[in-house]
Amino acid sequence: MIITFEELQDFLDEQFPQGAAYGSLQKLGDGWAEMKLEVDEEHLRPGGTVAGPAMMGLADVTLYAALLSKIGLVPLAVTTNLNINFLRKPVAHAPIWARATMLKVGRTMGVGEVFVYSEGVEEPVAHSTMTYSIPPNR
Protein backbone atom coordinates (compact mmCIF):
# COMPACT_ATOMS: atom_id res chain seq x y z
CA MET A 1 0.00 0.00 0.00
CA ILE A 2 1.42 3.36 -1.04
CA ILE A 3 -0.48 5.59 1.42
CA THR A 4 -1.74 5.25 4.97
CA PHE A 5 -5.30 5.63 6.21
CA GLU A 6 -4.37 8.94 7.84
CA GLU A 7 -2.70 10.30 4.68
CA LEU A 8 -5.76 9.45 2.59
CA GLN A 9 -8.14 10.92 5.17
CA ASP A 10 -6.15 14.17 5.25
CA PHE A 11 -6.08 14.26 1.43
CA LEU A 12 -9.85 13.73 1.17
CA ASP A 13 -10.52 16.39 3.81
CA GLU A 14 -8.32 18.91 2.00
CA GLN A 15 -8.78 18.12 -1.69
CA PHE A 16 -12.27 16.58 -1.79
CA PRO A 17 -14.23 17.89 1.22
CA GLN A 18 -17.53 17.50 -0.66
CA GLY A 19 -16.83 13.75 -0.71
CA ALA A 20 -17.83 13.61 2.96
CA ALA A 21 -21.44 13.98 1.78
CA TYR A 22 -21.06 10.51 0.20
CA GLY A 23 -19.55 8.73 3.20
CA SER A 24 -16.67 8.52 5.62
CA LEU A 25 -13.57 6.39 5.26
CA GLN A 26 -13.63 3.47 7.70
CA LYS A 27 -10.86 1.10 6.58
CA LEU A 28 -8.12 1.06 3.97
CA GLY A 29 -5.88 -1.70 2.66
CA ASP A 30 -3.74 -2.47 -0.34
CA GLY A 31 -6.22 -2.09 -3.20
CA TRP A 32 -9.35 -2.01 -1.08
CA ALA A 33 -11.35 0.44 1.04
CA GLU A 34 -14.49 0.56 3.16
CA MET A 35 -16.69 3.62 3.66
CA LYS A 36 -19.91 4.25 5.55
CA LEU A 37 -22.78 6.66 4.92
CA GLU A 38 -25.11 7.66 7.74
CA VAL A 39 -28.46 7.76 5.94
CA ASP A 40 -30.82 10.62 6.71
CA GLU A 41 -33.78 12.31 5.01
CA GLU A 42 -31.68 13.81 2.20
CA HIS A 43 -30.66 10.30 1.09
CA LEU A 44 -34.19 8.90 0.84
CA ARG A 45 -36.45 8.73 -2.16
CA PRO A 46 -40.25 8.39 -2.29
CA GLY A 47 -41.25 4.96 -1.09
CA GLY A 48 -38.96 5.06 1.93
CA THR A 49 -35.75 3.64 0.53
CA VAL A 50 -32.22 4.92 0.03
CA ALA A 51 -31.96 6.76 -3.28
CA GLY A 52 -29.84 5.27 -6.04
CA PRO A 53 -27.64 8.39 -6.34
CA ALA A 54 -26.69 8.09 -2.65
CA MET A 55 -25.55 4.48 -3.19
CA MET A 56 -23.76 5.42 -6.42
CA GLY A 57 -21.92 8.28 -4.71
CA LEU A 58 -20.83 6.05 -1.85
CA ALA A 59 -19.64 3.38 -4.28
CA ASP A 60 -17.73 5.89 -6.41
CA VAL A 61 -15.86 7.56 -3.55
CA THR A 62 -15.07 4.18 -1.99
CA LEU A 63 -13.50 2.93 -5.21
CA TYR A 64 -11.57 6.21 -5.52
CA ALA A 65 -10.10 5.50 -2.06
CA ALA A 66 -9.20 1.93 -3.05
CA LEU A 67 -7.52 3.17 -6.23
CA LEU A 68 -5.51 5.81 -4.38
CA SER A 69 -4.25 3.12 -2.01
CA LYS A 70 -2.50 1.65 -5.06
CA ILE A 71 -1.38 4.76 -7.00
CA GLY A 72 -0.91 7.40 -4.30
CA LEU A 73 -2.60 10.75 -3.87
CA VAL A 74 -3.65 11.56 -7.43
CA PRO A 75 -6.42 14.18 -7.43
CA LEU A 76 -7.20 13.92 -11.14
CA ALA A 77 -7.93 10.19 -11.26
CA VAL A 78 -11.54 10.29 -12.48
CA THR A 79 -14.41 7.91 -13.07
CA THR A 80 -14.86 7.07 -16.74
CA ASN A 81 -17.49 4.36 -16.36
CA LEU A 82 -19.83 3.35 -13.56
CA ASN A 83 -22.28 0.47 -13.75
CA ILE A 84 -24.49 -0.36 -10.78
CA ASN A 85 -27.06 -3.05 -10.13
CA PHE A 86 -29.54 -2.40 -7.33
CA LEU A 87 -30.16 -5.83 -5.83
CA ARG A 88 -32.55 -5.31 -2.93
CA LYS A 89 -34.16 -2.53 -0.91
CA PRO A 90 -31.90 -0.93 1.72
CA VAL A 91 -33.30 -0.19 5.16
CA ALA A 92 -34.44 3.44 5.37
CA HIS A 93 -32.64 5.50 8.04
CA ALA A 94 -30.01 2.76 8.53
CA PRO A 95 -26.37 3.33 7.58
CA ILE A 96 -25.10 1.90 4.32
CA TRP A 97 -21.51 0.88 3.81
CA ALA A 98 -19.42 -0.11 0.84
CA ARG A 99 -16.39 -2.31 0.28
CA ALA A 100 -14.40 -1.58 -2.87
CA THR A 101 -11.72 -3.79 -4.36
CA MET A 102 -9.44 -2.96 -7.25
CA LEU A 103 -9.46 -5.72 -9.86
CA LYS A 104 -6.75 -4.24 -12.10
CA VAL A 105 -4.57 -1.16 -11.90
CA GLY A 106 -2.53 -0.26 -14.96
CA ARG A 107 -0.62 2.83 -16.07
CA THR A 108 -3.66 4.71 -17.37
CA MET A 109 -6.69 2.84 -16.07
CA GLY A 110 -8.00 1.15 -12.94
CA VAL A 111 -10.95 -1.24 -12.77
CA GLY A 112 -12.71 -2.24 -9.58
CA GLU A 113 -15.90 -3.46 -8.00
CA VAL A 114 -17.93 -2.33 -5.03
CA PHE A 115 -20.50 -4.11 -2.90
CA VAL A 116 -22.92 -1.87 -0.99
CA TYR A 117 -24.60 -3.15 2.17
CA SER A 118 -27.39 -1.82 4.37
CA GLU A 119 -27.22 -2.23 8.11
CA GLY A 120 -29.70 -4.94 9.02
CA VAL A 121 -29.55 -6.67 5.62
CA GLU A 122 -27.14 -9.58 5.29
CA GLU A 123 -26.88 -9.66 1.49
CA PRO A 124 -25.56 -6.72 -0.57
CA VAL A 125 -28.12 -4.14 -1.67
CA ALA A 126 -26.08 -3.05 -4.70
CA HIS A 127 -23.08 -4.12 -6.78
CA SER A 128 -21.06 -1.76 -8.94
CA THR A 129 -18.18 -2.02 -11.37
CA MET A 130 -16.18 1.05 -12.31
CA THR A 131 -13.33 2.20 -14.45
CA TYR A 132 -11.10 5.10 -13.44
CA SER A 133 -8.80 7.04 -15.73
CA ILE A 134 -5.36 7.61 -14.21
CA PRO A 135 -3.64 10.75 -15.53
CA PRO A 136 -0.13 10.56 -16.95
CA ASN A 137 2.69 11.98 -14.85
CA ARG A 138 1.01 11.12 -11.62
GROMACS .gro file of N, CA and C in nm:
model
  414
    1MET      N    1   0.086  -0.118   0.000
    1MET     CA    2   0.000   0.000   0.000
    1MET      C    3   0.090   0.123   0.000
    2ILE      N    4   0.058   0.218  -0.086
    2ILE     CA    5   0.142   0.336  -0.104
    2ILE      C    6   0.114   0.445   0.000
    3ILE      N    7  -0.010   0.454   0.048
    3ILE     CA    8  -0.048   0.559   0.142
    3ILE      C    9  -0.111   0.497   0.267
    4THR      N   10  -0.111   0.572   0.374
    4THR     CA   11  -0.174   0.525   0.497
    4THR      C   12  -0.318   0.576   0.505
    5PHE      N   13  -0.393   0.519   0.595
    5PHE     CA   14  -0.530   0.563   0.621
    5PHE      C   15  -0.531   0.712   0.653
    6GLU      N   16  -0.441   0.754   0.741
    6GLU     CA   17  -0.437   0.894   0.784
    6GLU      C   18  -0.402   0.987   0.669
    7GLU      N   19  -0.306   0.947   0.583
    7GLU     CA   20  -0.270   1.030   0.468
    7GLU      C   21  -0.389   1.046   0.373
    8LEU      N   22  -0.460   0.937   0.348
    8LEU     CA   23  -0.576   0.945   0.259
    8LEU      C   24  -0.686   1.029   0.321
    9GLN      N   25  -0.710   1.012   0.450
    9GLN     CA   26  -0.814   1.092   0.517
    9GLN      C   27  -0.781   1.240   0.509
   10ASP      N   28  -0.656   1.277   0.535
   10ASP     CA   29  -0.615   1.417   0.525
   10ASP      C   30  -0.632   1.470   0.383
   11PHE      N   31  -0.595   1.388   0.283
   11PHE     CA   32  -0.608   1.426   0.143
   11PHE      C   33  -0.755   1.450   0.108
   12LEU      N   34  -0.842   1.358   0.147
   12LEU     CA   35  -0.985   1.373   0.117
   12LEU      C   36  -1.042   1.497   0.184
   13ASP      N   37  -1.003   1.521   0.309
   13ASP     CA   38  -1.052   1.639   0.381
   13ASP      C   39  -1.009   1.768   0.312
   14GLU      N   40  -0.886   1.770   0.261
   14GLU     CA   41  -0.832   1.891   0.200
   14GLU      C   42  -0.871   1.908   0.054
   15GLN      N   43  -0.859   1.803  -0.025
   15GLN     CA   44  -0.878   1.812  -0.169
   15GLN      C   45  -1.020   1.780  -0.217
   16PHE      N   46  -1.094   1.704  -0.136
   16PHE     CA   47  -1.227   1.658  -0.179
   16PHE      C   48  -1.324   1.663  -0.060
   17PRO      N   49  -1.337   1.781   0.003
   17PRO     CA   50  -1.423   1.789   0.122
   17PRO      C   51  -1.569   1.756   0.093
   18GLN      N   52  -1.615   1.782  -0.031
   18GLN     CA   53  -1.753   1.750  -0.066
   18GLN      C   54  -1.777   1.599  -0.067
   19GLY      N   55  -1.671   1.521  -0.074
   19GLY     CA   56  -1.683   1.375  -0.071
   19GLY      C   57  -1.741   1.324   0.060
   20ALA      N   58  -1.728   1.403   0.167
   20ALA     CA   59  -1.783   1.361   0.296
   20ALA      C   60  -1.935   1.345   0.290
   21ALA      N   61  -1.999   1.412   0.195
   21ALA     CA   62  -2.144   1.398   0.178
   21ALA      C   63  -2.180   1.258   0.128
   22TYR      N   64  -2.082   1.185   0.075
   22TYR     CA   65  -2.106   1.051   0.020
   22TYR      C   66  -2.061   0.940   0.114
   23GLY      N   67  -1.997   0.974   0.225
   23GLY     CA   68  -1.955   0.873   0.320
   23GLY      C   69  -1.824   0.908   0.386
   24SER      N   70  -1.792   0.831   0.489
   24SER     CA   71  -1.667   0.852   0.562
   24SER      C   72  -1.582   0.726   0.553
   25LEU      N   73  -1.453   0.748   0.536
   25LEU     CA   74  -1.357   0.639   0.526
   25LEU      C   75  -1.352   0.562   0.658
   26GLN      N   76  -1.365   0.431   0.651
   26GLN     CA   77  -1.363   0.347   0.770
   26GLN      C   78  -1.238   0.259   0.777
   27LYS      N   79  -1.201   0.200   0.663
   27LYS     CA   80  -1.086   0.110   0.658
   27LYS      C   81  -1.019   0.125   0.523
   28LEU      N   82  -0.889   0.097   0.520
   28LEU     CA   83  -0.812   0.106   0.397
   28LEU      C   84  -0.705  -0.001   0.396
   29GLY      N   85  -0.692  -0.069   0.283
   29GLY     CA   86  -0.588  -0.170   0.266
   29GLY      C   87  -0.526  -0.156   0.129
   30ASP      N   88  -0.443  -0.249   0.094
   30ASP     CA   89  -0.374  -0.247  -0.034
   30ASP      C   90  -0.472  -0.286  -0.145
   31GLY      N   91  -0.528  -0.184  -0.212
   31GLY     CA   92  -0.622  -0.209  -0.320
   31GLY      C   93  -0.766  -0.226  -0.276
   32TRP      N   94  -0.797  -0.193  -0.154
   32TRP     CA   95  -0.935  -0.201  -0.108
   32TRP      C   96  -0.964  -0.090  -0.007
   33ALA      N   97  -1.092  -0.057   0.007
   33ALA     CA   98  -1.135   0.044   0.104
   33ALA      C   99  -1.278   0.015   0.147
   34GLU      N  100  -1.312   0.062   0.266
   34GLU     CA  101  -1.449   0.056   0.316
   34GLU      C  102  -1.489   0.196   0.361
   35MET      N  103  -1.612   0.234   0.324
   35MET     CA  104  -1.669   0.362   0.366
   35MET      C  105  -1.812   0.340   0.415
   36LYS      N  106  -1.857   0.434   0.496
   36LYS     CA  107  -1.991   0.425   0.555
   36LYS      C  108  -2.064   0.557   0.535
   37LEU      N  109  -2.193   0.548   0.506
   37LEU     CA  110  -2.278   0.666   0.492
   37LEU      C  111  -2.391   0.657   0.593
   38GLU      N  112  -2.400   0.757   0.679
   38GLU     CA  113  -2.511   0.766   0.774
   38GLU      C  114  -2.631   0.821   0.697
   39VAL      N  115  -2.730   0.739   0.676
   39VAL     CA  116  -2.846   0.776   0.594
   39VAL      C  117  -2.940   0.865   0.674
   40ASP      N  118  -2.979   0.977   0.612
   40ASP     CA  119  -3.082   1.062   0.671
   40ASP      C  120  -3.182   1.101   0.562
   41GLU      N  121  -3.270   1.195   0.592
   41GLU     CA  122  -3.378   1.231   0.501
   41GLU      C  123  -3.330   1.270   0.361
   42GLU      N  124  -3.216   1.336   0.351
   42GLU     CA  125  -3.168   1.381   0.220
   42GLU      C  126  -3.126   1.265   0.130
   43HIS      N  127  -3.107   1.147   0.187
   43HIS     CA  128  -3.066   1.030   0.109
   43HIS      C  129  -3.183   0.940   0.069
   44LEU      N  130  -3.303   0.975   0.111
   44LEU     CA  131  -3.419   0.890   0.084
   44LEU      C  132  -3.495   0.937  -0.038
   45ARG      N  133  -3.561   0.843  -0.102
   45ARG     CA  134  -3.645   0.873  -0.216
   45ARG      C  135  -3.789   0.837  -0.178
   46PRO      N  136  -3.887   0.880  -0.256
   46PRO     CA  137  -4.025   0.839  -0.229
   46PRO      C  138  -4.034   0.687  -0.221
   47GLY      N  139  -4.112   0.639  -0.129
   47GLY     CA  140  -4.125   0.496  -0.109
   47GLY      C  141  -4.042   0.447   0.009
   48GLY      N  142  -3.967   0.540   0.071
   48GLY     CA  143  -3.896   0.506   0.193
   48GLY      C  144  -3.775   0.416   0.174
   49THR      N  145  -3.697   0.441   0.071
   49THR     CA  146  -3.575   0.364   0.053
   49THR      C  147  -3.460   0.459   0.020
   50VAL      N  148  -3.339   0.411   0.034
   50VAL     CA  149  -3.222   0.492   0.003
   50VAL      C  150  -3.218   0.515  -0.148
   51ALA      N  151  -3.198   0.639  -0.186
   51ALA     CA  152  -3.196   0.676  -0.328
   51ALA      C  153  -3.074   0.618  -0.398
   52GLY      N  154  -3.092   0.581  -0.524
   52GLY     CA  155  -2.984   0.527  -0.604
   52GLY      C  156  -2.862   0.619  -0.610
   53PRO      N  157  -2.881   0.751  -0.630
   53PRO     CA  158  -2.764   0.839  -0.634
   53PRO      C  159  -2.681   0.837  -0.506
   54ALA      N  160  -2.744   0.817  -0.390
   54ALA     CA  161  -2.669   0.809  -0.265
   54ALA      C  162  -2.580   0.684  -0.265
   55MET      N  163  -2.635   0.571  -0.312
   55MET     CA  164  -2.555   0.448  -0.319
   55MET      C  165  -2.445   0.460  -0.423
   56MET      N  166  -2.476   0.524  -0.537
   56MET     CA  167  -2.376   0.542  -0.642
   56MET      C  168  -2.262   0.631  -0.594
   57GLY      N  169  -2.295   0.739  -0.524
   57GLY     CA  170  -2.192   0.828  -0.471
   57GLY      C  171  -2.102   0.758  -0.372
   58LEU      N  172  -2.162   0.682  -0.281
   58LEU     CA  173  -2.083   0.605  -0.185
   58LEU      C  174  -1.991   0.507  -0.256
   59ALA      N  175  -2.044   0.435  -0.354
   59ALA     CA  176  -1.964   0.338  -0.428
   59ALA      C  177  -1.849   0.406  -0.500
   60ASP      N  178  -1.876   0.519  -0.563
   60ASP     CA  179  -1.773   0.589  -0.641
   60ASP      C  180  -1.659   0.638  -0.552
   61VAL      N  181  -1.691   0.704  -0.443
   61VAL     CA  182  -1.586   0.756  -0.355
   61VAL      C  183  -1.509   0.642  -0.289
   62THR      N  184  -1.576   0.532  -0.260
   62THR     CA  185  -1.507   0.418  -0.199
   62THR      C  186  -1.407   0.357  -0.297
   63LEU      N  187  -1.445   0.346  -0.424
   63LEU     CA  188  -1.350   0.293  -0.521
   63LEU      C  189  -1.235   0.391  -0.543
   64TYR      N  190  -1.262   0.519  -0.541
   64TYR     CA  191  -1.157   0.621  -0.552
   64TYR      C  192  -1.054   0.598  -0.441
   65ALA      N  193  -1.101   0.576  -0.318
   65ALA     CA  194  -1.010   0.550  -0.206
   65ALA      C  195  -0.928   0.423  -0.230
   66ALA      N  196  -0.992   0.318  -0.278
   66ALA     CA  197  -0.920   0.193  -0.305
   66ALA      C  198  -0.814   0.213  -0.412
   67LEU      N  199  -0.848   0.290  -0.517
   67LEU     CA  200  -0.752   0.317  -0.623
   67LEU      C  201  -0.633   0.396  -0.569
   68LEU      N  202  -0.660   0.500  -0.491
   68LEU     CA  203  -0.551   0.581  -0.438
   68LEU      C  204  -0.459   0.501  -0.346
   69SER      N  205  -0.512   0.397  -0.283
   69SER     CA  206  -0.425   0.312  -0.201
   69SER      C  207  -0.318   0.244  -0.285
   70LYS      N  208  -0.344   0.230  -0.415
   70LYS     CA  209  -0.250   0.165  -0.506
   70LYS      C  210  -0.160   0.264  -0.582
   71ILE      N  211  -0.213   0.384  -0.615
   71ILE     CA  212  -0.138   0.476  -0.700
   71ILE      C  213  -0.088   0.600  -0.628
   72GLY      N  214  -0.129   0.619  -0.503
   72GLY     CA  215  -0.091   0.740  -0.430
   72GLY      C  216  -0.196   0.848  -0.445
   73LEU      N  217  -0.164   0.964  -0.392
   73LEU     CA  218  -0.260   1.075  -0.387
   73LEU      C  219  -0.264   1.149  -0.521
   74VAL      N  220  -0.351   1.102  -0.608
   74VAL     CA  221  -0.365   1.156  -0.743
   74VAL      C  222  -0.503   1.220  -0.756
   75PRO      N  223  -0.510   1.354  -0.740
   75PRO     CA  224  -0.642   1.418  -0.743
   75PRO      C  225  -0.719   1.400  -0.873
   76LEU      N  226  -0.649   1.394  -0.986
   76LEU     CA  227  -0.720   1.392  -1.114
   76LEU      C  228  -0.750   1.253  -1.168
   77ALA      N  229  -0.740   1.150  -1.086
   77ALA     CA  230  -0.793   1.019  -1.126
   77ALA      C  231  -0.945   1.035  -1.124
   78VAL      N  232  -1.010   1.003  -1.237
   78VAL     CA  233  -1.154   1.029  -1.248
   78VAL      C  234  -1.229   0.907  -1.300
   79THR      N  235  -1.354   0.898  -1.262
   79THR     CA  236  -1.441   0.791  -1.307
   79THR      C  237  -1.470   0.809  -1.456
   80THR      N  238  -1.450   0.701  -1.532
   80THR     CA  239  -1.486   0.707  -1.674
   80THR      C  240  -1.605   0.616  -1.705
   81ASN      N  241  -1.633   0.523  -1.618
   81ASN     CA  242  -1.749   0.436  -1.636
   81ASN      C  243  -1.795   0.387  -1.499
   82LEU      N  244  -1.926   0.387  -1.480
   82LEU     CA  245  -1.983   0.335  -1.356
   82LEU      C  246  -2.109   0.257  -1.393
   83ASN      N  247  -2.111   0.131  -1.355
   83ASN     CA  248  -2.228   0.047  -1.375
   83ASN      C  249  -2.271  -0.001  -1.237
   84ILE      N  250  -2.401   0.009  -1.209
   84ILE     CA  251  -2.449  -0.036  -1.078
   84ILE      C  252  -2.576  -0.117  -1.096
   85ASN      N  253  -2.586  -0.223  -1.018
   85ASN     CA  254  -2.706  -0.305  -1.013
   85ASN      C  255  -2.762  -0.293  -0.872
   86PHE      N  256  -2.886  -0.249  -0.862
   86PHE     CA  257  -2.954  -0.240  -0.733
   86PHE      C  258  -3.020  -0.375  -0.709
   87LEU      N  259  -2.978  -0.444  -0.604
   87LEU     CA  260  -3.016  -0.583  -0.583
   87LEU      C  261  -3.134  -0.602  -0.489
   88ARG      N  262  -3.144  -0.521  -0.389
   88ARG     CA  263  -3.255  -0.531  -0.293
   88ARG      C  264  -3.270  -0.398  -0.221
   89LYS      N  265  -3.383  -0.381  -0.156
   89LYS     CA  266  -3.416  -0.253  -0.091
   89LYS      C  267  -3.335  -0.235   0.038
   90PRO      N  268  -3.260  -0.123   0.046
   90PRO     CA  269  -3.190  -0.093   0.172
   90PRO      C  270  -3.290  -0.053   0.280
   91VAL      N  271  -3.247  -0.062   0.403
   91VAL     CA  272  -3.330  -0.019   0.516
   91VAL      C  273  -3.324   0.133   0.524
   92ALA      N  274  -3.440   0.199   0.524
   92ALA     CA  275  -3.444   0.344   0.537
   92ALA      C  276  -3.391   0.384   0.674
   93HIS      N  277  -3.319   0.493   0.681
   93HIS     CA  278  -3.264   0.550   0.804
   93HIS      C  279  -3.158   0.462   0.870
   94ALA      N  280  -3.112   0.358   0.802
   94ALA     CA  281  -3.001   0.276   0.853
   94ALA      C  282  -2.877   0.308   0.771
   95PRO      N  283  -2.760   0.306   0.833
   95PRO     CA  284  -2.637   0.333   0.758
   95PRO      C  285  -2.618   0.233   0.644
   96ILE      N  286  -2.555   0.280   0.538
   96ILE     CA  287  -2.510   0.190   0.432
   96ILE      C  288  -2.358   0.197   0.430
   97TRP      N  289  -2.297   0.089   0.390
   97TRP     CA  290  -2.151   0.088   0.381
   97TRP      C  291  -2.110   0.014   0.256
   98ALA      N  292  -1.991   0.047   0.210
   98ALA     CA  293  -1.942  -0.011   0.084
   98ALA      C  294  -1.802  -0.066   0.104
   99ARG      N  295  -1.775  -0.174   0.033
   99ARG     CA  296  -1.639  -0.231   0.028
   99ARG      C  297  -1.598  -0.236  -0.118
  100ALA      N  298  -1.491  -0.165  -0.151
  100ALA     CA  299  -1.440  -0.158  -0.287
  100ALA      C  300  -1.310  -0.235  -0.297
  101THR      N  301  -1.294  -0.303  -0.408
  101THR     CA  302  -1.172  -0.379  -0.436
  101THR      C  303  -1.127  -0.349  -0.578
  102MET      N  304  -1.001  -0.317  -0.592
  102MET     CA  305  -0.944  -0.296  -0.725
  102MET      C  306  -0.920  -0.433  -0.789
  103LEU      N  307  -0.965  -0.448  -0.912
  103LEU     CA  308  -0.946  -0.572  -0.986
  103LEU      C  309  -0.821  -0.565  -1.073
  104LYS      N  310  -0.793  -0.445  -1.127
  104LYS     CA  311  -0.675  -0.424  -1.210
  104LYS      C  312  -0.637  -0.278  -1.203
  105VAL      N  313  -0.509  -0.253  -1.186
  105VAL     CA  314  -0.457  -0.116  -1.190
  105VAL      C  315  -0.341  -0.116  -1.288
  106GLY      N  316  -0.358  -0.040  -1.396
  106GLY     CA  317  -0.253  -0.026  -1.496
  106GLY      C  318  -0.194   0.114  -1.493
  107ARG      N  319  -0.123   0.150  -1.600
  107ARG     CA  320  -0.062   0.283  -1.607
  107ARG      C  321  -0.165   0.393  -1.625
  108THR      N  322  -0.270   0.366  -1.703
  108THR     CA  323  -0.366   0.471  -1.737
  108THR      C  324  -0.509   0.441  -1.695
  109MET      N  325  -0.532   0.323  -1.638
  109MET     CA  326  -0.669   0.284  -1.607
  109MET      C  327  -0.671   0.191  -1.485
  110GLY      N  328  -0.775   0.206  -1.405
  110GLY     CA  329  -0.800   0.115  -1.294
  110GLY      C  330  -0.943   0.065  -1.301
  111VAL      N  331  -0.962  -0.063  -1.274
  111VAL     CA  332  -1.095  -0.124  -1.277
  111VAL      C  333  -1.120  -0.188  -1.141
  112GLY      N  334  -1.240  -0.167  -1.088
  112GLY     CA  335  -1.271  -0.224  -0.958
  112GLY      C  336  -1.418  -0.254  -0.943
  113GLU      N  337  -1.450  -0.316  -0.831
  113GLU     CA  338  -1.590  -0.346  -0.800
  113GLU      C  339  -1.620  -0.305  -0.657
  114VAL      N  340  -1.748  -0.278  -0.634
  114VAL     CA  341  -1.793  -0.233  -0.503
  114VAL      C  342  -1.922  -0.306  -0.467
  115PHE      N  343  -1.927  -0.357  -0.346
  115PHE     CA  344  -2.050  -0.411  -0.290
  115PHE      C  345  -2.100  -0.311  -0.187
  116VAL      N  346  -2.229  -0.279  -0.193
  116VAL     CA  347  -2.292  -0.187  -0.099
  116VAL      C  348  -2.386  -0.267  -0.011
  117TYR      N  349  -2.378  -0.244   0.119
  117TYR     CA  350  -2.460  -0.315   0.217
  117TYR      C  351  -2.542  -0.215   0.298
  118SER      N  352  -2.653  -0.261   0.349
  118SER     CA  353  -2.739  -0.182   0.437
  118SER      C  354  -2.739  -0.249   0.574
  119GLU      N  355  -2.720  -0.167   0.677
  119GLU     CA  356  -2.722  -0.223   0.811
  119GLU      C  357  -2.855  -0.293   0.835
  120GLY      N  358  -2.849  -0.416   0.879
  120GLY     CA  359  -2.970  -0.494   0.902
  120GLY      C  360  -3.006  -0.586   0.787
  121VAL      N  361  -2.932  -0.580   0.677
  121VAL     CA  362  -2.955  -0.667   0.562
  121VAL      C  363  -2.826  -0.744   0.538
  122GLU      N  364  -2.834  -0.876   0.541
  122GLU     CA  365  -2.714  -0.958   0.529
  122GLU      C  366  -2.653  -0.955   0.389
  123GLU      N  367  -2.735  -0.963   0.288
  123GLU     CA  368  -2.688  -0.966   0.149
  123GLU      C  369  -2.664  -0.824   0.098
  124PRO      N  370  -2.579  -0.807  -0.003
  124PRO     CA  371  -2.556  -0.672  -0.057
  124PRO      C  372  -2.683  -0.614  -0.119
  125VAL      N  373  -2.697  -0.482  -0.108
  125VAL     CA  374  -2.812  -0.414  -0.167
  125VAL      C  375  -2.779  -0.360  -0.306
  126ALA      N  376  -2.649  -0.351  -0.338
  126ALA     CA  377  -2.608  -0.305  -0.470
  126ALA      C  378  -2.469  -0.359  -0.502
  127HIS      N  379  -2.442  -0.372  -0.630
  127HIS     CA  380  -2.308  -0.412  -0.678
  127HIS      C  381  -2.273  -0.321  -0.794
  128SER      N  382  -2.150  -0.269  -0.791
  128SER     CA  383  -2.106  -0.176  -0.894
  128SER      C  384  -1.970  -0.215  -0.948
  129THR      N  385  -1.951  -0.192  -1.077
  129THR     CA  386  -1.818  -0.202  -1.137
  129THR      C  387  -1.786  -0.065  -1.195
  130MET      N  388  -1.659  -0.027  -1.186
  130MET     CA  389  -1.618   0.105  -1.231
  130MET      C  390  -1.483   0.101  -1.296
  131THR      N  391  -1.462   0.197  -1.384
  131THR     CA  392  -1.333   0.220  -1.445
  131THR      C  393  -1.292   0.363  -1.413
  132TYR      N  394  -1.167   0.379  -1.372
  132TYR     CA  395  -1.110   0.510  -1.344
  132TYR      C  396  -0.998   0.537  -1.444
  133SER      N  397  -0.991   0.659  -1.492
  133SER     CA  398  -0.880   0.704  -1.573
  133SER      C  399  -0.773   0.758  -1.480
  134ILE      N  400  -0.649   0.715  -1.502
  134ILE     CA  401  -0.536   0.761  -1.421
  134ILE      C  402  -0.454   0.855  -1.510
  135PRO      N  403  -0.435   0.980  -1.466
  135PRO     CA  404  -0.364   1.075  -1.553
  135PRO      C  405  -0.216   1.039  -1.566
  136PRO      N  406  -0.157   1.076  -1.681
  136PRO     CA  407  -0.013   1.056  -1.695
  136PRO      C  408   0.061   1.148  -1.598
  137ASN      N  409   0.185   1.116  -1.574
  137ASN     CA  410   0.269   1.198  -1.485
  137ASN      C  411   0.209   1.214  -1.347
  138ARG      N  412   0.160   1.106  -1.294
  138ARG     CA  413   0.101   1.112  -1.162
  138ARG      C  414   0.209   1.129  -1.061
   0.00000   0.00000   0.00000
